[in-house]
């Protein structure tokens, strides 16, 4: 009775697995949840086949015992026929179990691809909006500050026409030459009193201090963010190619981007079901077992490609997290922030806050996929080391 109840539970779980899956998975689901589902659903399948195989093996033991004790040729032939039939049932059961587990792993692989695609698209949008070049350039160049531009105009209007000179448009926009020229012109200008010079300098001292100290750091943040965005673009391309490789065995040919935009995941599932129907058909035909083996390999191979991509994705996320931690240190390194708080632009504080939020996102929303040890074995081979 206990064996019957266990067998019934396993069948119910297996039935549920057949009708649950990829089409109903929400994009926001975490990969850890998918991996836990993979573990539970795989256990349900293995439990079902363990019960079935145990029964077949027990019957095989009984037949072997009878073969060892009977001398009747007719009975021996009948027992050998039954034995061969039981062996074939065990062989067919092993192939069917592998097929059912492959289906689960394949669906979970598609779920992971879908989640990773949403993460990388979100990350791409994030890199594009953290800071544009114009915003960084406005923060890091004193020529973009009204106070400094006003001081330059005053100096230009008061300078000695005989000894003074104006910078070219190129050098005039350069942070270093424009600052040096303005400071030298300010202190060599004989038409301004010392008090006027000190007042003019005081109006821009925080701007000059901030821009000269932070110019290189702000430009580094811009260029390294651009590098990370390019790296993320490459990750998206790799992921889209992975989807092509993943869906090739089931003859689904729509690109990942189009599949996502059209919400065409049900069609992917239909193609998979068609593939599995054909696989189960050839499994049942002993003459086509080699074809079944090839189909099984074609379904299994993309799983390995997915794991290779996950390693690449994890490296990308770890790199991004380290870059943003460095950005945070750079932005927090300005020593006179409190003293010059009224002169520092609000965009600087916004950028600092965005970097802080970004670090949190790298540790939560974009975090590396934890898939090693026993989880790795389960995804690769469909086995649990504790079974």
Short mmCIF file of N, CA and C in Angstrom, two decimals, residues 251-334:
data_model
loop_
_atom_site.label_atom_id
_atom_site.label_comp_id
_atom_site.label_asym_id
_atom_site.label_seq_id
_atom_site.Cartn_x
_atom_site.Cartn_y
_atom_site.Cartn_z
N UNK A 251 14.01 23.27 -34.04
CA UNK A 251 13.58 23.93 -35.28
C UNK A 251 12.80 25.22 -35.04
N UNK A 252 13.15 25.94 -33.95
CA UNK A 252 12.58 27.26 -33.74
C UNK A 252 13.59 28.28 -34.25
N UNK A 253 13.19 29.13 -35.20
CA UNK A 253 14.15 29.96 -35.93
C UNK A 253 13.97 31.47 -35.70
N UNK A 254 13.06 31.87 -34.84
CA UNK A 254 12.87 33.30 -34.56
C UNK A 254 13.96 33.79 -33.61
N UNK A 255 14.62 34.91 -33.90
CA UNK A 255 15.67 35.44 -33.01
C UNK A 255 15.11 35.79 -31.62
N UNK A 256 15.98 35.81 -30.65
CA UNK A 256 15.57 36.06 -29.26
C UNK A 256 14.87 37.42 -29.11
N UNK A 257 15.42 38.44 -29.74
CA UNK A 257 14.83 39.77 -29.62
C UNK A 257 13.39 39.79 -30.12
N UNK A 258 13.17 39.16 -31.28
CA UNK A 258 11.81 39.11 -31.84
C UNK A 258 10.90 38.23 -30.99
N UNK A 259 11.45 37.14 -30.50
CA UNK A 259 10.66 36.23 -29.65
C UNK A 259 10.19 36.97 -28.40
N UNK A 260 11.09 37.74 -27.78
CA UNK A 260 10.75 38.50 -26.58
C UNK A 260 9.71 39.57 -26.89
N UNK A 261 9.95 40.34 -27.96
CA UNK A 261 9.05 41.44 -28.28
C UNK A 261 7.65 40.96 -28.65
N UNK A 262 7.59 39.79 -29.30
CA UNK A 262 6.29 39.24 -29.71
C UNK A 262 5.69 38.31 -28.66
N UNK A 263 6.43 38.12 -27.55
CA UNK A 263 5.99 37.20 -26.49
C UNK A 263 5.64 35.83 -27.09
N UNK A 264 6.60 35.28 -27.83
CA UNK A 264 6.36 34.08 -28.63
C UNK A 264 6.82 32.81 -27.91
N UNK A 265 6.89 32.84 -26.59
CA UNK A 265 7.44 31.71 -25.84
C UNK A 265 6.58 30.45 -25.98
N UNK A 266 5.27 30.62 -26.17
CA UNK A 266 4.40 29.44 -26.34
C UNK A 266 4.80 28.65 -27.59
N UNK A 267 5.22 29.38 -28.63
CA UNK A 267 5.64 28.72 -29.87
C UNK A 267 6.91 27.90 -29.64
N UNK A 268 7.81 28.43 -28.79
CA UNK A 268 9.02 27.67 -28.44
C UNK A 268 8.63 26.36 -27.76
N UNK A 269 7.68 26.47 -26.84
CA UNK A 269 7.22 25.27 -26.12
C UNK A 269 6.58 24.26 -27.07
N UNK A 270 5.80 24.75 -28.03
CA UNK A 270 5.16 23.86 -29.01
C UNK A 270 6.21 23.12 -29.85
N UNK A 271 7.25 23.84 -30.25
CA UNK A 271 8.32 23.19 -31.02
C UNK A 271 9.03 22.14 -30.20
N UNK A 272 9.24 22.43 -28.92
CA UNK A 272 9.88 21.46 -28.03
C UNK A 272 9.00 20.23 -27.87
N UNK A 273 7.72 20.41 -27.69
CA UNK A 273 6.81 19.27 -27.54
C UNK A 273 6.82 18.40 -28.80
N UNK A 274 6.85 19.06 -29.98
CA UNK A 274 6.93 18.30 -31.22
C UNK A 274 8.21 17.49 -31.31
N UNK A 275 9.32 18.09 -30.88
CA UNK A 275 10.61 17.39 -30.87
C UNK A 275 10.55 16.19 -29.93
N UNK A 276 9.97 16.38 -28.74
CA UNK A 276 9.93 15.30 -27.75
C UNK A 276 8.98 14.17 -28.18
N UNK A 277 7.92 14.51 -28.87
CA UNK A 277 7.03 13.47 -29.41
C UNK A 277 7.77 12.57 -30.39
N UNK A 278 8.56 13.21 -31.26
CA UNK A 278 9.35 12.45 -32.22
C UNK A 278 10.41 11.61 -31.50
N UNK A 279 11.03 12.20 -30.45
CA UNK A 279 12.05 11.48 -29.69
C UNK A 279 11.45 10.25 -29.02
N UNK A 280 10.30 10.40 -28.39
CA UNK A 280 9.66 9.27 -27.72
C UNK A 280 9.23 8.19 -28.70
N UNK A 281 8.88 8.62 -29.92
CA UNK A 281 8.48 7.67 -30.96
C UNK A 281 9.68 6.79 -31.37
N UNK A 282 10.83 7.43 -31.58
CA UNK A 282 12.00 6.65 -32.02
C UNK A 282 12.60 5.85 -30.87
N UNK A 283 12.39 6.32 -29.64
CA UNK A 283 12.85 5.55 -28.48
C UNK A 283 12.11 4.21 -28.42
N UNK A 284 10.82 4.25 -28.74
CA UNK A 284 10.00 3.03 -28.68
C UNK A 284 10.34 2.04 -29.78
N UNK A 285 10.99 2.52 -30.84
CA UNK A 285 11.37 1.67 -31.97
C UNK A 285 12.84 1.27 -31.81
N UNK A 286 13.07 0.00 -31.50
CA UNK A 286 14.44 -0.46 -31.23
C UNK A 286 15.35 -0.24 -32.44
N UNK A 287 14.80 -0.27 -33.65
CA UNK A 287 15.60 -0.10 -34.85
C UNK A 287 16.09 1.34 -35.02
N UNK A 288 15.45 2.29 -34.30
CA UNK A 288 15.83 3.70 -34.43
C UNK A 288 16.51 4.25 -33.18
N UNK A 289 17.05 3.39 -32.37
CA UNK A 289 17.68 3.83 -31.12
C UNK A 289 18.87 4.76 -31.37
N UNK A 290 19.60 4.53 -32.46
CA UNK A 290 20.74 5.41 -32.75
C UNK A 290 20.26 6.83 -33.04
N UNK A 291 19.14 6.92 -33.78
CA UNK A 291 18.56 8.24 -34.06
C UNK A 291 18.11 8.90 -32.75
N UNK A 292 17.53 8.10 -31.87
CA UNK A 292 17.11 8.64 -30.57
C UNK A 292 18.30 9.17 -29.78
N UNK A 293 19.42 8.43 -29.87
CA UNK A 293 20.65 8.84 -29.18
C UNK A 293 21.14 10.19 -29.71
N UNK A 294 21.11 10.35 -31.03
CA UNK A 294 21.55 11.60 -31.64
C UNK A 294 20.63 12.75 -31.25
N UNK A 295 19.33 12.51 -31.23
CA UNK A 295 18.38 13.55 -30.84
C UNK A 295 18.59 13.95 -29.38
N UNK A 296 18.90 12.97 -28.55
CA UNK A 296 19.15 13.23 -27.13
C UNK A 296 20.38 14.13 -26.96
N UNK A 297 21.43 13.83 -27.71
CA UNK A 297 22.66 14.63 -27.65
C UNK A 297 22.39 16.06 -28.12
N UNK A 298 21.62 16.20 -29.20
CA UNK A 298 21.29 17.53 -29.72
C UNK A 298 20.53 18.36 -28.70
N UNK A 299 19.73 17.71 -27.88
CA UNK A 299 18.98 18.41 -26.85
C UNK A 299 19.85 18.75 -25.64
N UNK A 300 20.83 17.89 -25.38
CA UNK A 300 21.69 18.07 -24.21
C UNK A 300 22.80 19.10 -24.45
N UNK A 301 23.31 19.17 -25.67
CA UNK A 301 24.48 20.01 -25.96
C UNK A 301 24.26 21.48 -25.59
N UNK A 302 23.08 22.08 -25.88
CA UNK A 302 22.90 23.49 -25.54
C UNK A 302 23.03 23.80 -24.05
N UNK A 303 22.77 22.79 -23.20
CA UNK A 303 22.91 23.00 -21.76
C UNK A 303 24.35 23.36 -21.42
N UNK A 304 25.29 22.67 -22.05
CA UNK A 304 26.71 22.96 -21.83
C UNK A 304 27.05 24.37 -22.31
N UNK A 305 26.48 24.77 -23.45
CA UNK A 305 26.71 26.13 -23.96
C UNK A 305 26.16 27.18 -22.99
N UNK A 306 25.03 26.88 -22.38
CA UNK A 306 24.44 27.80 -21.41
C UNK A 306 25.36 27.99 -20.22
N UNK A 307 25.93 26.90 -19.72
CA UNK A 307 26.84 27.01 -18.57
C UNK A 307 28.09 27.81 -18.92
N UNK A 308 28.59 27.65 -20.14
CA UNK A 308 29.73 28.45 -20.58
C UNK A 308 29.36 29.93 -20.59
N UNK A 309 28.15 30.23 -21.06
CA UNK A 309 27.72 31.63 -21.09
C UNK A 309 27.56 32.18 -19.68
N UNK A 310 27.03 31.38 -18.76
CA UNK A 310 26.84 31.84 -17.37
C UNK A 310 28.18 32.24 -16.76
N UNK A 311 29.23 31.48 -17.06
CA UNK A 311 30.57 31.84 -16.59
C UNK A 311 30.98 33.21 -17.13
N UNK A 312 30.69 33.44 -18.40
CA UNK A 312 31.00 34.72 -19.05
C UNK A 312 30.17 35.86 -18.43
N UNK A 313 28.90 35.60 -18.19
CA UNK A 313 28.01 36.59 -17.58
C UNK A 313 28.50 36.95 -16.17
N UNK A 314 28.85 35.94 -15.39
CA UNK A 314 29.33 36.19 -14.03
C UNK A 314 30.57 37.06 -14.02
N UNK A 315 31.48 36.78 -14.95
CA UNK A 315 32.71 37.58 -15.06
C UNK A 315 32.37 39.03 -15.39
N UNK A 316 31.41 39.22 -16.29
CA UNK A 316 30.99 40.57 -16.69
C UNK A 316 30.40 41.33 -15.51
N UNK A 317 29.54 40.68 -14.74
CA UNK A 317 28.91 41.34 -13.59
C UNK A 317 29.93 41.65 -12.51
N UNK A 318 30.84 40.71 -12.25
CA UNK A 318 31.88 40.96 -11.24
C UNK A 318 32.76 42.13 -11.65
N UNK A 319 33.08 42.20 -12.94
CA UNK A 319 33.89 43.32 -13.44
C UNK A 319 33.14 44.64 -13.25
N UNK A 320 31.87 44.68 -13.62
CA UNK A 320 31.07 45.89 -13.47
C UNK A 320 30.98 46.33 -12.02
N UNK A 321 30.78 45.38 -11.11
CA UNK A 321 30.68 45.71 -9.68
C UNK A 321 31.98 46.34 -9.18
N UNK A 322 33.11 45.80 -9.60
CA UNK A 322 34.42 46.34 -9.17
C UNK A 322 34.63 47.74 -9.74
N UNK A 323 34.24 47.95 -11.00
CA UNK A 323 34.37 49.28 -11.60
C UNK A 323 33.56 50.31 -10.82
N UNK A 324 32.33 49.94 -10.48
CA UNK A 324 31.47 50.91 -9.81
C UNK A 324 31.89 51.16 -8.37
N UNK A 325 32.45 50.16 -7.74
CA UNK A 325 33.03 50.38 -6.41
C UNK A 325 34.18 51.38 -6.50
N UNK A 326 34.98 51.26 -7.58
CA UNK A 326 36.07 52.21 -7.80
C UNK A 326 35.51 53.60 -8.07
N UNK A 327 34.43 53.69 -8.88
CA UNK A 327 33.80 54.99 -9.16
C UNK A 327 33.35 55.65 -7.86
N UNK A 328 32.76 54.86 -6.97
CA UNK A 328 32.29 55.40 -5.69
C UNK A 328 33.42 55.98 -4.88
N UNK A 329 34.56 55.27 -4.85
CA UNK A 329 35.73 55.76 -4.11
C UNK A 329 36.23 57.06 -4.73
N UNK A 330 36.27 57.12 -6.07
CA UNK A 330 36.74 58.33 -6.76
C UNK A 330 35.86 59.53 -6.44
N UNK A 331 34.55 59.34 -6.50
CA UNK A 331 33.64 60.46 -6.27
C UNK A 331 33.64 60.90 -4.81
N UNK A 332 33.95 60.00 -3.91
CA UNK A 332 34.00 60.34 -2.49
C UNK A 332 35.35 60.89 -2.06
N UNK A 333 36.28 61.00 -3.01
CA UNK A 333 37.65 61.43 -2.67
C UNK A 333 37.83 62.94 -2.68
N UNK A 334 36.79 63.69 -3.09
CA UNK A 334 36.94 65.15 -3.13
C UNK A 334 36.98 65.70 -1.70
#
